[in-house]
Coordinates of C-alpha atoms in Angstrom, one line a residue:
X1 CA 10.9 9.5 -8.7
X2 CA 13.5 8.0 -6.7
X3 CA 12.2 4.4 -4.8
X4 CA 12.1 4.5 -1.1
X5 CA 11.5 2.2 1.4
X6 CA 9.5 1.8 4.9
X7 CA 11.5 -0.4 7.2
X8 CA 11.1 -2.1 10.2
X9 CA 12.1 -5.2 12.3
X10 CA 10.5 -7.9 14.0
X11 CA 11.8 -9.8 17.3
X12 CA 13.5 -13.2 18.2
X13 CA 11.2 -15.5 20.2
X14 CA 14.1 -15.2 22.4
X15 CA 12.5 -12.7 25.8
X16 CA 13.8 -9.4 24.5
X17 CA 13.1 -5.4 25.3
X18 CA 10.3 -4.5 23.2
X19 CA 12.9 -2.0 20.8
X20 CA 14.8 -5.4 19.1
X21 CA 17.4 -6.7 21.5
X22 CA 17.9 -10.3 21.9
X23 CA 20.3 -13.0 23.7
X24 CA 22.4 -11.6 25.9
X25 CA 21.4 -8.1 25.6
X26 CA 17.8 -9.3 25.7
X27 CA 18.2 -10.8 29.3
X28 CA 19.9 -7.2 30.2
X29 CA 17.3 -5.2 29.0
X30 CA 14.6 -7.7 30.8
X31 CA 16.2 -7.0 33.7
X32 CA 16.5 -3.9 33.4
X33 CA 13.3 -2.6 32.7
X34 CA 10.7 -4.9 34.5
X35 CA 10.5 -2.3 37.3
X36 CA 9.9 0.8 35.5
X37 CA 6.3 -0.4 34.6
X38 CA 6.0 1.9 38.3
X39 CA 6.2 5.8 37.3
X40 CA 8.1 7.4 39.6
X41 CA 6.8 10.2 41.7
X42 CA 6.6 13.6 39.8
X43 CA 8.4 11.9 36.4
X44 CA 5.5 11.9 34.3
X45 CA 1.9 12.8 33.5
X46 CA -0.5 11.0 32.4
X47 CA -0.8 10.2 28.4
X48 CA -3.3 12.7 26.1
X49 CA -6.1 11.7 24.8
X50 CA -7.5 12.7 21.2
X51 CA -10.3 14.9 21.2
X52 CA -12.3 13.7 17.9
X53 CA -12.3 9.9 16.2
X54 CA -8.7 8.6 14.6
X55 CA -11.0 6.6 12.0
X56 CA -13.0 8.7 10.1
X57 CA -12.0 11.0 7.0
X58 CA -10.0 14.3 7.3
X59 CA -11.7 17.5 7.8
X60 CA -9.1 19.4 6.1
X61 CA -6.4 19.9 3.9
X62 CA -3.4 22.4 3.5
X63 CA -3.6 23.8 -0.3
X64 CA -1.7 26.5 -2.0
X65 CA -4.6 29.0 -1.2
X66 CA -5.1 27.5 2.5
X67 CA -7.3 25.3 4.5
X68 CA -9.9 24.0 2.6
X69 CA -12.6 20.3 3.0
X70 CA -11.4 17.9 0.8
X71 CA -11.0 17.9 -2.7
X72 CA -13.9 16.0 -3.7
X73 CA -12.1 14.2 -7.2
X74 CA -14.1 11.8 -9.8
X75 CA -11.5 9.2 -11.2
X76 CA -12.7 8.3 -14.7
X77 CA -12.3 5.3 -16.7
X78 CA -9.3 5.5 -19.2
X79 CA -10.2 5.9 -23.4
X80 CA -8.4 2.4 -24.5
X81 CA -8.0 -1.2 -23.0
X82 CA -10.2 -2.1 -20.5
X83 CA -7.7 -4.4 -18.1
X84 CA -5.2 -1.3 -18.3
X85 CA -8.3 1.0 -17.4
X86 CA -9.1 -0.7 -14.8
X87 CA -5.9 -0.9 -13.4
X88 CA -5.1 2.3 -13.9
X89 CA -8.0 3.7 -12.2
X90 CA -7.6 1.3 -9.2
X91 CA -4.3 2.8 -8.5
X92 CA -5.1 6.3 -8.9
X93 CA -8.5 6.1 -6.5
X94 CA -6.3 4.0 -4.0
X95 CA -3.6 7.1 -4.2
X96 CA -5.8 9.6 -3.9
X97 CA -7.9 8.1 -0.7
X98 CA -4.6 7.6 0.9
X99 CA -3.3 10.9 1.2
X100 CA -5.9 12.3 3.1
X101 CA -6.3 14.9 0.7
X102 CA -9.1 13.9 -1.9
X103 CA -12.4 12.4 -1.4
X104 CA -12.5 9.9 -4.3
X105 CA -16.2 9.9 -5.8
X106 CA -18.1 6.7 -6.3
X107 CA -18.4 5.7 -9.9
X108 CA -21.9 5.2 -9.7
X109 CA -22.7 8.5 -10.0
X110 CA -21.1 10.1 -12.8
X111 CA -23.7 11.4 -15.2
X112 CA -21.5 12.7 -17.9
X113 CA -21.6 11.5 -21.2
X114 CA -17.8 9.7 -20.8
X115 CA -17.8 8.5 -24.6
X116 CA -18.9 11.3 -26.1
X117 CA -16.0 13.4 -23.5
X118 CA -13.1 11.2 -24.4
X119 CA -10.6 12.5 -22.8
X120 CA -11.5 15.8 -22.2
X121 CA -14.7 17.0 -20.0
X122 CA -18.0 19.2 -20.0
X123 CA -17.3 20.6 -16.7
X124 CA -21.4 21.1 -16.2
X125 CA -21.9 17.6 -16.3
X126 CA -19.0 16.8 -13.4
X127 CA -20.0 20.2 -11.4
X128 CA -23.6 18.3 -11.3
X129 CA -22.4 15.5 -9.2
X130 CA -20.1 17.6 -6.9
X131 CA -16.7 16.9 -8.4
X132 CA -14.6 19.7 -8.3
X133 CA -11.6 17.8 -9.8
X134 CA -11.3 14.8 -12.6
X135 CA -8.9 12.6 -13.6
X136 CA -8.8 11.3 -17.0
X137 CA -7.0 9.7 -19.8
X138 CA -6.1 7.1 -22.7
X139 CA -3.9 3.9 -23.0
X140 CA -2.9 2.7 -25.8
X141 CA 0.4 0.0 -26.9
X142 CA 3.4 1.3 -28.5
X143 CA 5.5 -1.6 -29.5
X144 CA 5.3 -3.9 -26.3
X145 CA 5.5 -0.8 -24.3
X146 CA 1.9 0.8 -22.9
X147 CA 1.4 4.5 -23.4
X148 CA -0.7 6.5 -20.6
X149 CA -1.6 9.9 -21.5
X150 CA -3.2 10.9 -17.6
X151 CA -4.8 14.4 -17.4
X152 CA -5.7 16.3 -14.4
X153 CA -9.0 18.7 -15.0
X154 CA -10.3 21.5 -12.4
X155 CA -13.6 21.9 -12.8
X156 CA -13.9 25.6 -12.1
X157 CA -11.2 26.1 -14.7
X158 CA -13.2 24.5 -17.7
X159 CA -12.1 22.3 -20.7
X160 CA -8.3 22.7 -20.0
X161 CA -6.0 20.2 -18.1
X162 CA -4.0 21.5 -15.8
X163 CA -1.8 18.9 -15.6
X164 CA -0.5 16.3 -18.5
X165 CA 1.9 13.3 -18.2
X166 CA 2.7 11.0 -20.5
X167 CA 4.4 7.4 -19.9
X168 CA 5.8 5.1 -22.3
X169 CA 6.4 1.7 -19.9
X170 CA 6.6 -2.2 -20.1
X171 CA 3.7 -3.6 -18.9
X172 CA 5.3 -3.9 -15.0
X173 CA 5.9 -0.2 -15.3
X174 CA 2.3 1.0 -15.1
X175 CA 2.1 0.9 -11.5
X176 CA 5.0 2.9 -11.3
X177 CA 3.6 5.6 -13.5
X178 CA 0.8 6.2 -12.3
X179 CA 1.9 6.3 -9.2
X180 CA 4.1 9.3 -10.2
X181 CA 1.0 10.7 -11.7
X182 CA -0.5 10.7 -8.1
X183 CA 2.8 11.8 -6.7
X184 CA 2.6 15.1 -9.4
X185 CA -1.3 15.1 -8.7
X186 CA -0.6 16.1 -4.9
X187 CA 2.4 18.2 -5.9
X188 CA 0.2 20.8 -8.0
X189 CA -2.3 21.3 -5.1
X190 CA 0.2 21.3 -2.5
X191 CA 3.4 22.5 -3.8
X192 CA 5.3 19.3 -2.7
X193 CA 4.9 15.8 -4.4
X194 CA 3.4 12.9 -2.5
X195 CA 5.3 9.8 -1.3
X196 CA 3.4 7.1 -3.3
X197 CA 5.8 4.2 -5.1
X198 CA 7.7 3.7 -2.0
X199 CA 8.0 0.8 -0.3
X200 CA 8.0 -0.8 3.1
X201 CA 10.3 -3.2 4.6
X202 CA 9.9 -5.4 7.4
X203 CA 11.0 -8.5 9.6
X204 CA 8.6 -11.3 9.9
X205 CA 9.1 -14.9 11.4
X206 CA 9.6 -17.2 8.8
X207 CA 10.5 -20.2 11.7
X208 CA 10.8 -20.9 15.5
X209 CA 13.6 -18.7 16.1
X210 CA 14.2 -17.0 12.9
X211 CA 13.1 -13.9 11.1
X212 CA 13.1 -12.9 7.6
X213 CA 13.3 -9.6 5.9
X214 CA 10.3 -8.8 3.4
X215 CA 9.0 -5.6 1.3
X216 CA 6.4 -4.7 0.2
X217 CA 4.8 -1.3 -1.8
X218 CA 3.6 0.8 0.1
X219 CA -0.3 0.8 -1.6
X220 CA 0.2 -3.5 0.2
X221 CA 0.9 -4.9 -3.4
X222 CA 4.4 -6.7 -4.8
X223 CA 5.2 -8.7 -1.2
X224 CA 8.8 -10.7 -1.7
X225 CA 11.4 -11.8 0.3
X226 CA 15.1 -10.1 0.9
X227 CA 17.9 -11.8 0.9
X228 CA 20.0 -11.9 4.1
X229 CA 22.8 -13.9 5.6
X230 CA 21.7 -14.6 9.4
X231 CA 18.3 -16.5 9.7
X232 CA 17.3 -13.9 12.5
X233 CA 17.6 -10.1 11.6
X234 CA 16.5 -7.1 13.0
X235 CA 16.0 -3.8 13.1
X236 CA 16.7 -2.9 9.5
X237 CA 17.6 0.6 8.2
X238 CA 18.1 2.1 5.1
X239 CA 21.5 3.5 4.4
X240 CA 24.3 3.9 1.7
X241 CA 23.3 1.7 -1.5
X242 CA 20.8 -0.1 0.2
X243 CA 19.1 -1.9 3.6
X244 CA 21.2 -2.8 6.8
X245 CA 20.2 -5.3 9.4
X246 CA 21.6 -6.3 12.7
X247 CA 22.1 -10.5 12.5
X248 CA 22.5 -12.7 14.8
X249 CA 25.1 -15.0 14.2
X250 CA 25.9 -19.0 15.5
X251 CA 28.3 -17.8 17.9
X252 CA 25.7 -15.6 19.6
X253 CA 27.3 -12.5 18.1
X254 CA 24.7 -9.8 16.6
X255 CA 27.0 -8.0 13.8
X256 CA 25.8 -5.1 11.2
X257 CA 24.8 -6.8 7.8
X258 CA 23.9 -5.0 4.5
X259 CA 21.3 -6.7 2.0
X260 CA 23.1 -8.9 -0.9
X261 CA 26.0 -8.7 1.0
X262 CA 27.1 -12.2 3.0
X263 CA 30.0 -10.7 5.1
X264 CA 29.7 -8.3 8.0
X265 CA 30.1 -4.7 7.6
X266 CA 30.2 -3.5 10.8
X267 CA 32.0 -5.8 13.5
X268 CA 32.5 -4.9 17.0
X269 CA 33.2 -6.4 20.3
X270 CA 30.0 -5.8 22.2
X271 CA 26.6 -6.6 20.3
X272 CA 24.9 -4.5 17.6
X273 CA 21.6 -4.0 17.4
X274 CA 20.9 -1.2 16.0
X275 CA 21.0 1.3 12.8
X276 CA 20.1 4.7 11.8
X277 CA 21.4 6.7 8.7
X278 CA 20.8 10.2 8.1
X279 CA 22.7 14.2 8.0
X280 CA 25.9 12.4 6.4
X281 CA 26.1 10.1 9.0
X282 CA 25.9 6.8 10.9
X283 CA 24.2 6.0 14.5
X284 CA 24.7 2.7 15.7
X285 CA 23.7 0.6 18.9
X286 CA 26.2 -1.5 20.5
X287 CA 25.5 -3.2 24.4
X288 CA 28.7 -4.8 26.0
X289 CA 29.4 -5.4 29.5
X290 CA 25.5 -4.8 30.4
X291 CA 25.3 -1.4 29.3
X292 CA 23.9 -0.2 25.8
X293 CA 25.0 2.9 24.1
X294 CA 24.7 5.0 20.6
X295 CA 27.9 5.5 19.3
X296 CA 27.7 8.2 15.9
X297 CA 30.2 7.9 13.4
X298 CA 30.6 8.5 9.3
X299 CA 28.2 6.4 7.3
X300 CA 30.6 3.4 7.0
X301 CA 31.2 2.8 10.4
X302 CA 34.5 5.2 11.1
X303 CA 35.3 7.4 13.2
X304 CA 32.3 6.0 15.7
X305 CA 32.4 7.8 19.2
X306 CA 29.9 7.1 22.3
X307 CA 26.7 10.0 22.1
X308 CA 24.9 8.8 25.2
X309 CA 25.9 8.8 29.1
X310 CA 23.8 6.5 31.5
X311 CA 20.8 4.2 31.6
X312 CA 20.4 1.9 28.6
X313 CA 19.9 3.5 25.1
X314 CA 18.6 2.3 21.7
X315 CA 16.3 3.3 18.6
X316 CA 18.4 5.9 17.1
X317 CA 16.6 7.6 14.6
X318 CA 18.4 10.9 12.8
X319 CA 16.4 13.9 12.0
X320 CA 16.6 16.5 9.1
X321 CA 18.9 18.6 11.0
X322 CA 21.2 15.7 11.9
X323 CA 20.0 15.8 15.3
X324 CA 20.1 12.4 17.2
X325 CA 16.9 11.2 18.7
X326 CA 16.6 7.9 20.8
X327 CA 15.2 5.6 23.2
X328 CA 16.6 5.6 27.2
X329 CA 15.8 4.8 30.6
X330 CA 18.5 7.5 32.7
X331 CA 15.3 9.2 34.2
X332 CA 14.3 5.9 35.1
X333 CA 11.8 5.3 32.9
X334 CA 12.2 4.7 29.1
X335 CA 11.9 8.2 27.1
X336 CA 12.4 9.8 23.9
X337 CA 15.9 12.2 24.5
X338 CA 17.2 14.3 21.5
X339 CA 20.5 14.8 21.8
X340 CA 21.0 14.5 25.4
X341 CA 17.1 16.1 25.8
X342 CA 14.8 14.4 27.5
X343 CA 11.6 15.2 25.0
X344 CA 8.8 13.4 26.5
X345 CA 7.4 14.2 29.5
X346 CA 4.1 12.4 30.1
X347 CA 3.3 8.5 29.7
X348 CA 5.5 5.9 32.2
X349 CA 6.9 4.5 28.8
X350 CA 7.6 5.3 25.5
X351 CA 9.5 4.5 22.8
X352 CA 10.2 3.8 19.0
X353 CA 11.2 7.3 17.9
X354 CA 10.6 8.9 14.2
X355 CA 11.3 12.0 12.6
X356 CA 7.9 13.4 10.7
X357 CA 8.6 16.4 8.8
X358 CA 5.1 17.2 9.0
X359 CA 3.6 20.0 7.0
X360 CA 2.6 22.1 9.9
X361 CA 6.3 21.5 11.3
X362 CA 8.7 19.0 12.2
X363 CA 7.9 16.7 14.7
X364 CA 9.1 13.3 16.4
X365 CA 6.5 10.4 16.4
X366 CA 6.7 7.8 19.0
X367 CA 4.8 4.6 20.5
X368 CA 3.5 5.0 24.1
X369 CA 1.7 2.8 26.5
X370 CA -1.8 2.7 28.1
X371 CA -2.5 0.6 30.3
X372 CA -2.4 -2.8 28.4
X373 CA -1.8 -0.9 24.7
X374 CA 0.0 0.9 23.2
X375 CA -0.8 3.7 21.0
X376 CA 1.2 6.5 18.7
X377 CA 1.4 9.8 19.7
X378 CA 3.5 13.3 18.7
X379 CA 5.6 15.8 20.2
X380 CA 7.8 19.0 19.1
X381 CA 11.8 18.3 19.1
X382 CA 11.8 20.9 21.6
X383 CA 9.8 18.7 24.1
X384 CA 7.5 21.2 25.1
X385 CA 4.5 19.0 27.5
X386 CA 1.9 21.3 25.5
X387 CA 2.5 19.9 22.2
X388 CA 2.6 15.9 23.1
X389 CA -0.4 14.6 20.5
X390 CA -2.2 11.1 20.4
X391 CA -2.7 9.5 16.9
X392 CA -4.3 6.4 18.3
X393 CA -7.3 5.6 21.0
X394 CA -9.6 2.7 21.3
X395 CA -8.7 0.8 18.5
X396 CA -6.7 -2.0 19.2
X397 CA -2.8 -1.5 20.1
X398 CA -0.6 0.4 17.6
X399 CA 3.4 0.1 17.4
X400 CA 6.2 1.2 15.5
X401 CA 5.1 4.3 13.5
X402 CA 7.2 6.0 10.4
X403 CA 6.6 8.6 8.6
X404 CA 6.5 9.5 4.6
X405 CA 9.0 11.5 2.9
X406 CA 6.8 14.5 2.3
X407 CA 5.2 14.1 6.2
X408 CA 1.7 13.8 5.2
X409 CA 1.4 9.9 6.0
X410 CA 2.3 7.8 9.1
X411 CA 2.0 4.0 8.8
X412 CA 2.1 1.8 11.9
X413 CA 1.1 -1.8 13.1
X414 CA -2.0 -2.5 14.6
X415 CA -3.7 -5.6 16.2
X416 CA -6.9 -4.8 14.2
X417 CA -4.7 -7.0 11.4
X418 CA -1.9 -5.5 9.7
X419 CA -0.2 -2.2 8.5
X420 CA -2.1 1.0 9.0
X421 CA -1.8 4.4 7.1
X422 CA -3.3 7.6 8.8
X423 CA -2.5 11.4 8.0
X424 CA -0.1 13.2 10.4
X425 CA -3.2 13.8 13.1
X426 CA -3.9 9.8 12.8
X427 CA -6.9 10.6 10.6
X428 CA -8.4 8.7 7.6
X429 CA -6.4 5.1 9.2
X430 CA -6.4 3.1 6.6
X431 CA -5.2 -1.1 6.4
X432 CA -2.8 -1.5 3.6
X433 CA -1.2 -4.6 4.4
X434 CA -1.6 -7.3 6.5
X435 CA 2.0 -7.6 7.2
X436 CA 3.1 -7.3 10.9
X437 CA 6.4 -6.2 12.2
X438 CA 8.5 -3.7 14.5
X439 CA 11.0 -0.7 14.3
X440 CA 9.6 0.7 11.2
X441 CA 11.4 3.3 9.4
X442 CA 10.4 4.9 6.0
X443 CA 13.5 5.9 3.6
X444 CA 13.8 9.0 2.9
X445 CA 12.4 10.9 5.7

């Protein structure tokens, strides 16, 4: 499976708008917006509220045959070496609680006889302790490469695996392969293959002033460092051959930098700030003579024409259609518009746009606040008032959401410590990282 990436920005210490704009464009936006804290008369309703706990575990799942509880799924230890076992299992159970589709069952109480089963089962013995799905397998070295032979069992379907992988890998590679045995795992229940070996990438302050871009998988292991040219970038994207960032350079410029690559490739003469890829092409922020506008264009910057009229605009994102969605303030608060249409409706100011092609139908996930918080929250593209959701209550404040490439998973920041995963109704939230960070973005979707 292809690798993709989560991605998201952090701020100068510079006073900015809360979307990624510093310097000059910073003191613009502060100006700007300050007063529109005040909802103006008739603009907007008050934010939902969620009718049931965001914490707790999902109640149900979307199967080939329907809605279902969760599949309750026992993750055995692996025939072979124990370190690779152990590794191997810690992966999968990891997975699998993730995706909000399994409930992983605790070790302790598997009665069957696992050395005497190898790797096959006596489906009495599982059925005993509730399982209704296990996970098995063996390890074994070939050469210096490890062999995994994983094996999916149904318990109603008896002695027969209904799924088999095998994976000849260097040692590093296990993590990969079994999370592609996850990824294959959700696929035969669901009909579309999970999200899991992607990876999140993020800004974080590495120095007064300056700001560092990081990854990091998206399970919270293998954190390093990117390589970038300006000591203070934001709002990265993922685009042709790789990750884009806006940079601030020592002349006060903000230009369009690519990853491993040390000259600009996008100059222009107002500031950039902004990046979104996606439907075979470009969308790109740029703020000169106090105004801040979305130009679209072809993925290398050509061709780039103004797609927004009035107010101050930013956080492209592009959806599966192609259709623009973005940040503005031209109804005097700031709102999510799609292409021109104003989409939200209630809340004095939101923000932070992402496309979630969500099982149940596409929608557009955005950051709101509350009061003193913020928290994530849902509509349809089509904006209709009815179908505005809340992700988040009570816990904290929660920024910056993204999407996975197959929809079922939405990670966000959080001030209970980190990087949070929920399903697409903000259930099962789960820490994965305590990494911290805005504009996130997840490749891919």
């Amino acid at each position: 499976m292809p690798m993709t990436r989560l991605v998201f920005a952090g701020l100068t210490n510079k006073k900015t708008f809360a979307c990624g704009f510093a310097g000059a464009a910073g003191v613009m936006m502060i100006a700007a917006f300050p007063a529109l804290a005040q909802q103006p008369a008739g603009a907007s309703s008050a934010l939902p509220s969620t009718s049931q706990p965001t914490g707790g575990a999902v109640t149900t799942i979307t199967v080939s045959g329907g809605n279902r509880a969760l599949f309750k799924i026992a993750v055995a230890p692996l025939v072979g070496d124990h370190d690779t076992s152990n590794t191997v299992v810690d992966i999968e159970s990891r997975d699998f609680t993730l995706s909000s589709i399994f409930q992983v069952l605790d070790p302790k109480s598997f009665t069957a006889n696992l050395g005497a089963e190898g790797t096959g089962i006596d489906p009495a013995s599982w059925r005993n302790v509730g399982a209704e799905g296990v996970v098995k397998g063996l390890t074994s070295m070939r050469g210096s490469n490890v062999h995994l032979e994983l094996r999916l069992f149904v318990v109603s379907r008896g002695t027969d695996a209904v799924l088999k992988k095998d994976y000849d890998v260097p040692p590093a590679g296990v993590r990969g392969a079994v999370h592609n045995f996850c990824n294959e795992v959700i696929k035969w229940f669901t009909g579309t293959a999970g999200s899991f070996g992607t990876r999140l990438v993020f800004s974080a302050t590495t120095g007064r002033g300056q700001k560092g871009i990081f990854t990091v998988d998206n399970d919270g292991s293998g954190l390093s460092r990117l390589q970038t040219t300006s000591n203070v970038s934001l709002a990265p994207a993922i685009g042709p051959g790789g990750v884009y960032y806006s940079g601030g350079m020592p002349d006060g410029t903000y230009q369009l930098f690519k990853v491993g690559n040390p000259a600009a490739v996008l100059k222009n003469a107002g500031l950039i700030f902004g990046v979104a890829f996606g439907g075979g092409k470009m969308a790109v922020v740029i703020s000169q003579n106090g105004q801040s506008d979305i130009f679209t264009g072809s993925p290398d910057g050509t061709g780039l024409t103004k797609a927004t009229q009035g107010g101050l605009n930013t956080h492209p994102a592009i959806g599966p259609g192609g259709q623009l969605a973005y940040v503005s303030n031209q109804g005097g608060n700031p709102q999510i518009y799609v292409d021109g249409k104003r989409v939200s409706w209630r809340g004095t100011y939101n923000m932070a746009p992402a496309w979630c092609n969500d099982p149940e139908g596409t929608k557009i996930l955005f950051m709101g606040r509350d009061g003193a918080t913020w928290d994530i929250f849902s509509v349809d593209p089509s904006g209709s008032a009815s179908s505005m959701k809340r992700l988040t209550q009570d816990q904290g404040s929660n920024t910056y959401p993204a999407c996975s490439p197959d929809g079922r998973q939405v990670a966000f920041f959080s001030t209970r410590g980190g990087l949070y995963s929920s399903n697409s109704q903000g259930m099962n939230q789960q820490k994965i990282s305590t990494a911290n960070g805005e504009s996130l973005r997840w490749e891919g979707n």
